[in-house]
Amino acid sequence: MSTIPFQQAKLVELYCLEPVFFASRELSDTYYTEGVIGNYALTYALGRVNSPYRLQGQATGRPTYKEDFQPIAQDFYILPASPVGRVTFRFERFNALSDAYWYAMTNNRVATAREDLPLQRQGKKPSSFRPSNFPQTGRLRMIERRNKFQTLVFGNHQLPTYIRLGKFMSKVQVNVLNEFPVTLLPEGEYQSQHYLNAADLPQQIEALAFDLISIPPAPIIKNLHFRGAAWQIGEMIVPAGLHFCGRESSNE
Amino acid sequence: MSISKLSTVLAASYENFPKGRFITLVVLRTTHSETIFRTEGSGEPMCSEFVQAGLEGENQKTIIQRLVMTKRKQVAPERRYGREHLRAHELLYTNIKDGSLCSLNTNAPCEMCVDCFLYGFAAGGGGAQKSRIWTEDAFSILPASDVVGDRTINAIYENGTMRDEKGNASTALNTSEYIKPGVHFLDVVTLKDVTADELRYIIGNILFTSRYGAVSSRVGRMENEILGVFGSITELPSSLELVQATYDVLGKPLEHPLNINQLITASKQVIANWKNKRGVSVQLSEEELANLLTDVETNWSEAERDNFLKRLTQSYEPFRHVATEKKKAKAKGKNTPVEVES
Ligand SMILES: [Zn+2]
């Protein structure tokens, strides 16, 4: 790890102009967003990677991060965004609505075939009353409007002023706060203040202590105390050799 | 036909991969009757939020509570408007799973109709289409306290009293909040990689949808007006910033009801600056905008509608064969799609 793929990095602030929702975890009928924005989501949102409007076949069941990020990984990297201050959340109820005049909520599903109702009452199961395989009602915990996050963008790229994040394509403002050269620090013991994607850590470093935020698609690590080489960006320190899916080969 | 002015930011046909083509519609939404926007159940207060009053001077430091018309409250009825016509012209498809006609939120989108292609769908397992219509929460110009009214609901029984035959008091006696008529919301709608006919379809849905929010058979009338159309390679400012900048221009004191012409002039003054924003390539002039709206109305007219909707439907034909190549390996993905309508 003697060369640094990135000459510079930008310290970027993300300002939530709208509530942001990701399905980080689920408890009963409530869908929780964690107070962090994953770096894979950010990579798509910043337009570094093209993902199709229509997902078909395999792509619907399995994300294609590795394939998508491989072509850009030499020249672009972004950290998961960590909150500036304490994150505030809001709860919202959602209800799936039908476009039929008559509808009923059954088995977590909006049924619209009124003629099936008598069958349903007789204990029969017309297909229009079968349970839905995606949630139709529940509560969402979302990141509240006006929250701020920070992240580092490696590489020399122009960034859009606005991006869209999360399930509802919420508008988020992108402000570049500062730009720094990236310098390499020799092997040693370091503490990183930044949120890091566990799947992107280089295999060479030794993690001594950390906290874990368990979210899909890969857990986020914070307060990492590690031994290994490091990159210094202004006052900030991260493990050297961060790379999309950098750890994946070891556990697959 | 001024739609050609937008040709550089319009797609020639539907394409599956995004390109840097943005069309931004600036929409003024005005309530024409009592209206109810809530994010929680009935009895809850109107959906509102504390935000900076404006972007400059004292307005920047002043925090006011504004009404919010959430993005999902906008898109659900507009989408349903278009679907009514697709249904009437028999342009909704049946889905392969259970042979039922394309329907919102019922597990089985057809994946083939105009609505599915434009507004998207999430089907468990089969596939998914991202929406190319990005809405935003819209904000009232005036503070919520100025534009929300209280109404006491007296539910009187058939016998004309507040007690039923058994002498039980009506429980429906309570006060409930509503948004007054004549309240203005400013809004930015972003369209990504749409074709000319898709643009006509979307604008039609916005212009012709007249009811929003709860209990829409009695209340919720709203009039939409398009104040500006931009073409760009990036997104333009948010609805919130638009409302704040317009508030700055309007000056004080402001009182409900606002003079709509002053409001429109102020908003147009704000968006006139947007043409200098990074990435903006087109702003329709007043005349071009008027022509575009006439074009939309013509295509949606009684005489043209069938032709227009069929032409739009036909444009997706090359992409419809996809449904046949269903994968045998049914991937058990654990990322649950959360399709949310309202
Ligand atoms: Zn459909």
Short mmCIF file of N, CA, C and O in Angstrom, two decimals, chain B residues 24-32 78 183-189 203-210 212 222-229 242 259-265 267-268 271 286 289-290 293 297:
data_model
loop_
_atom_site.label_atom_id
_atom_site.label_comp_id
_atom_site.label_asym_id
_atom_site.label_seq_id
_atom_site.Cartn_x
_atom_site.Cartn_y
_atom_site.Cartn_z
N THR B 24 -37.80 20.54 -15.26
CA THR B 24 -38.33 21.00 -13.98
C THR B 24 -39.60 21.79 -14.22
O THR B 24 -39.61 22.72 -15.03
N LEU B 25 -40.66 21.41 -13.53
CA LEU B 25 -41.92 22.15 -13.59
C LEU B 25 -42.08 22.90 -12.28
O LEU B 25 -41.94 22.31 -11.21
N VAL B 26 -42.34 24.19 -12.38
CA VAL B 26 -42.65 24.97 -11.18
C VAL B 26 -44.16 25.09 -11.11
O VAL B 26 -44.79 25.59 -12.03
N VAL B 27 -44.73 24.57 -10.03
CA VAL B 27 -46.19 24.46 -9.93
C VAL B 27 -46.70 25.28 -8.75
O VAL B 27 -46.15 25.21 -7.66
N LEU B 28 -47.74 26.05 -9.02
CA LEU B 28 -48.45 26.75 -7.95
C LEU B 28 -49.74 25.98 -7.68
O LEU B 28 -50.55 25.77 -8.58
N ARG B 29 -49.91 25.56 -6.45
CA ARG B 29 -51.11 24.80 -6.08
C ARG B 29 -51.92 25.65 -5.12
O ARG B 29 -51.40 26.09 -4.10
N THR B 30 -53.19 25.88 -5.46
CA THR B 30 -54.04 26.75 -4.64
C THR B 30 -55.28 25.99 -4.19
O THR B 30 -55.99 25.42 -5.03
N THR B 31 -55.56 26.00 -2.91
CA THR B 31 -56.77 25.31 -2.43
C THR B 31 -57.99 26.12 -2.82
O THR B 31 -57.99 27.35 -2.74
N HIS B 32 -59.02 25.42 -3.28
CA HIS B 32 -60.27 26.09 -3.65
C HIS B 32 -61.43 25.69 -2.75
O HIS B 32 -62.56 26.08 -2.98
N GLU B 78 -52.61 12.45 -8.72
CA GLU B 78 -52.25 12.79 -10.10
C GLU B 78 -52.06 11.53 -10.93
O GLU B 78 -52.47 11.43 -12.08
N VAL B 183 -55.37 29.00 -0.15
CA VAL B 183 -54.01 28.86 0.37
C VAL B 183 -53.09 28.37 -0.75
O VAL B 183 -53.44 27.47 -1.51
N HIS B 184 -51.93 29.01 -0.84
CA HIS B 184 -51.01 28.71 -1.94
C HIS B 184 -49.82 27.86 -1.50
O HIS B 184 -49.19 28.16 -0.49
N PHE B 185 -49.55 26.84 -2.28
CA PHE B 185 -48.36 26.01 -2.09
C PHE B 185 -47.50 26.16 -3.33
O PHE B 185 -48.02 26.11 -4.45
N LEU B 186 -46.21 26.33 -3.15
CA LEU B 186 -45.31 26.36 -4.30
C LEU B 186 -44.53 25.06 -4.35
O LEU B 186 -44.17 24.50 -3.32
N ASP B 187 -44.26 24.61 -5.55
CA ASP B 187 -43.81 23.24 -5.69
C ASP B 187 -42.88 23.09 -6.90
O ASP B 187 -43.08 23.75 -7.92
N VAL B 188 -41.90 22.22 -6.76
CA VAL B 188 -40.99 21.92 -7.86
C VAL B 188 -41.13 20.44 -8.19
O VAL B 188 -41.00 19.60 -7.31
N VAL B 189 -41.45 20.13 -9.43
CA VAL B 189 -41.57 18.74 -9.87
C VAL B 189 -40.47 18.48 -10.89
O VAL B 189 -40.30 19.24 -11.84
N ILE B 203 -47.93 16.55 -17.45
CA ILE B 203 -48.49 17.89 -17.25
C ILE B 203 -50.02 17.82 -17.20
O ILE B 203 -50.65 18.47 -16.37
N GLY B 204 -50.59 16.98 -18.08
CA GLY B 204 -52.04 16.79 -18.05
C GLY B 204 -52.51 16.29 -16.69
O GLY B 204 -53.46 16.83 -16.11
N ASN B 205 -51.81 15.30 -16.15
CA ASN B 205 -52.18 14.78 -14.83
C ASN B 205 -52.14 15.88 -13.76
O ASN B 205 -52.99 15.94 -12.88
N ILE B 206 -51.14 16.75 -13.85
CA ILE B 206 -51.02 17.81 -12.84
C ILE B 206 -52.12 18.86 -13.04
O ILE B 206 -52.79 19.26 -12.10
N LEU B 207 -52.32 19.27 -14.29
CA LEU B 207 -53.28 20.35 -14.54
C LEU B 207 -54.72 19.92 -14.28
O LEU B 207 -55.54 20.72 -13.84
N PHE B 208 -55.03 18.66 -14.58
CA PHE B 208 -56.43 18.25 -14.52
C PHE B 208 -56.82 17.59 -13.20
O PHE B 208 -57.99 17.31 -12.98
N THR B 209 -55.86 17.30 -12.35
CA THR B 209 -56.22 16.73 -11.05
C THR B 209 -56.74 17.86 -10.17
O THR B 209 -56.11 18.91 -10.05
N SER B 210 -57.92 17.65 -9.60
CA SER B 210 -58.53 18.77 -8.88
C SER B 210 -58.84 18.46 -7.42
O SER B 210 -59.35 19.32 -6.71
N TYR B 212 -57.32 16.72 -3.74
CA TYR B 212 -56.17 16.17 -3.00
C TYR B 212 -56.53 16.00 -1.54
O TYR B 212 -57.42 16.67 -1.02
N MET B 222 -58.44 21.64 -5.40
CA MET B 222 -57.20 22.37 -5.57
C MET B 222 -56.96 22.64 -7.04
O MET B 222 -57.29 21.82 -7.89
N GLU B 223 -56.44 23.82 -7.31
CA GLU B 223 -56.18 24.22 -8.69
C GLU B 223 -54.67 24.30 -8.88
O GLU B 223 -53.97 24.89 -8.05
N ASN B 224 -54.19 23.68 -9.94
CA ASN B 224 -52.75 23.71 -10.21
C ASN B 224 -52.44 24.57 -11.41
O ASN B 224 -53.16 24.54 -12.40
N GLU B 225 -51.36 25.31 -11.31
CA GLU B 225 -50.96 26.18 -12.41
C GLU B 225 -49.45 26.00 -12.60
O GLU B 225 -48.71 25.94 -11.62
N ILE B 226 -49.03 25.92 -13.85
CA ILE B 226 -47.60 25.77 -14.11
C ILE B 226 -47.01 27.15 -14.34
O ILE B 226 -47.43 27.86 -15.25
N LEU B 227 -46.07 27.54 -13.51
CA LEU B 227 -45.50 28.89 -13.62
C LEU B 227 -44.21 28.91 -14.44
O LEU B 227 -43.80 29.97 -14.92
N GLY B 228 -43.57 27.77 -14.56
CA GLY B 228 -42.31 27.77 -15.30
C GLY B 228 -41.89 26.37 -15.70
O GLY B 228 -42.25 25.39 -15.02
N VAL B 229 -41.17 26.27 -16.79
CA VAL B 229 -40.63 24.99 -17.25
C VAL B 229 -39.16 25.19 -17.63
O VAL B 229 -38.84 26.10 -18.39
N LEU B 242 -37.74 27.67 -3.01
CA LEU B 242 -38.59 28.50 -3.87
C LEU B 242 -39.59 29.29 -3.02
O LEU B 242 -39.80 30.49 -3.24
N ASN B 259 -52.84 38.05 -2.62
CA ASN B 259 -53.21 38.41 -3.98
C ASN B 259 -52.46 37.49 -4.95
O ASN B 259 -51.24 37.50 -5.00
N ILE B 260 -53.22 36.71 -5.70
CA ILE B 260 -52.59 35.66 -6.50
C ILE B 260 -51.69 36.24 -7.59
O ILE B 260 -50.65 35.67 -7.92
N ASN B 261 -52.08 37.38 -8.13
CA ASN B 261 -51.25 37.97 -9.18
C ASN B 261 -49.91 38.45 -8.64
O ASN B 261 -48.88 38.28 -9.29
N GLN B 262 -49.95 39.06 -7.47
CA GLN B 262 -48.69 39.48 -6.84
C GLN B 262 -47.81 38.27 -6.56
O GLN B 262 -46.60 38.30 -6.74
N LEU B 263 -48.48 37.20 -6.10
CA LEU B 263 -47.74 35.99 -5.78
C LEU B 263 -47.07 35.41 -7.03
O LEU B 263 -45.89 35.05 -7.01
N ILE B 264 -47.84 35.35 -8.11
CA ILE B 264 -47.29 34.79 -9.35
C ILE B 264 -46.13 35.65 -9.85
O ILE B 264 -45.07 35.13 -10.24
N THR B 265 -46.30 36.97 -9.79
CA THR B 265 -45.22 37.87 -10.22
C THR B 265 -43.96 37.63 -9.38
O THR B 265 -42.85 37.53 -9.91
N SER B 267 -43.11 34.90 -7.65
CA SER B 267 -42.51 33.58 -7.93
C SER B 267 -41.77 33.60 -9.25
O SER B 267 -40.69 33.02 -9.37
N LYS B 268 -42.36 34.26 -10.23
CA LYS B 268 -41.70 34.30 -11.54
C LYS B 268 -40.41 35.11 -11.49
O LYS B 268 -39.45 34.79 -12.21
N ILE B 271 -37.88 32.61 -10.08
CA ILE B 271 -37.40 31.56 -10.99
C ILE B 271 -36.69 32.14 -12.21
O ILE B 271 -35.94 31.44 -12.88
N GLU B 286 -42.77 33.13 -21.50
CA GLU B 286 -44.22 33.15 -21.23
C GLU B 286 -45.00 32.57 -22.40
O GLU B 286 -45.92 31.79 -22.23
N LEU B 289 -44.39 28.85 -22.86
CA LEU B 289 -45.10 28.10 -21.82
C LEU B 289 -46.58 28.00 -22.17
O LEU B 289 -47.18 26.93 -22.09
N ALA B 290 -47.16 29.11 -22.59
CA ALA B 290 -48.57 29.12 -22.97
C ALA B 290 -48.81 28.15 -24.13
O ALA B 290 -49.79 27.40 -24.13
N LEU B 293 -48.76 24.57 -22.88
CA LEU B 293 -49.98 24.20 -22.17
C LEU B 293 -51.13 24.00 -23.15
O LEU B 293 -51.96 23.10 -22.96
N GLU B 297 -53.28 20.60 -23.66
CA GLU B 297 -54.74 20.57 -23.64
C GLU B 297 -55.30 19.98 -24.94
O GLU B 297 -56.29 19.26 -24.92
#
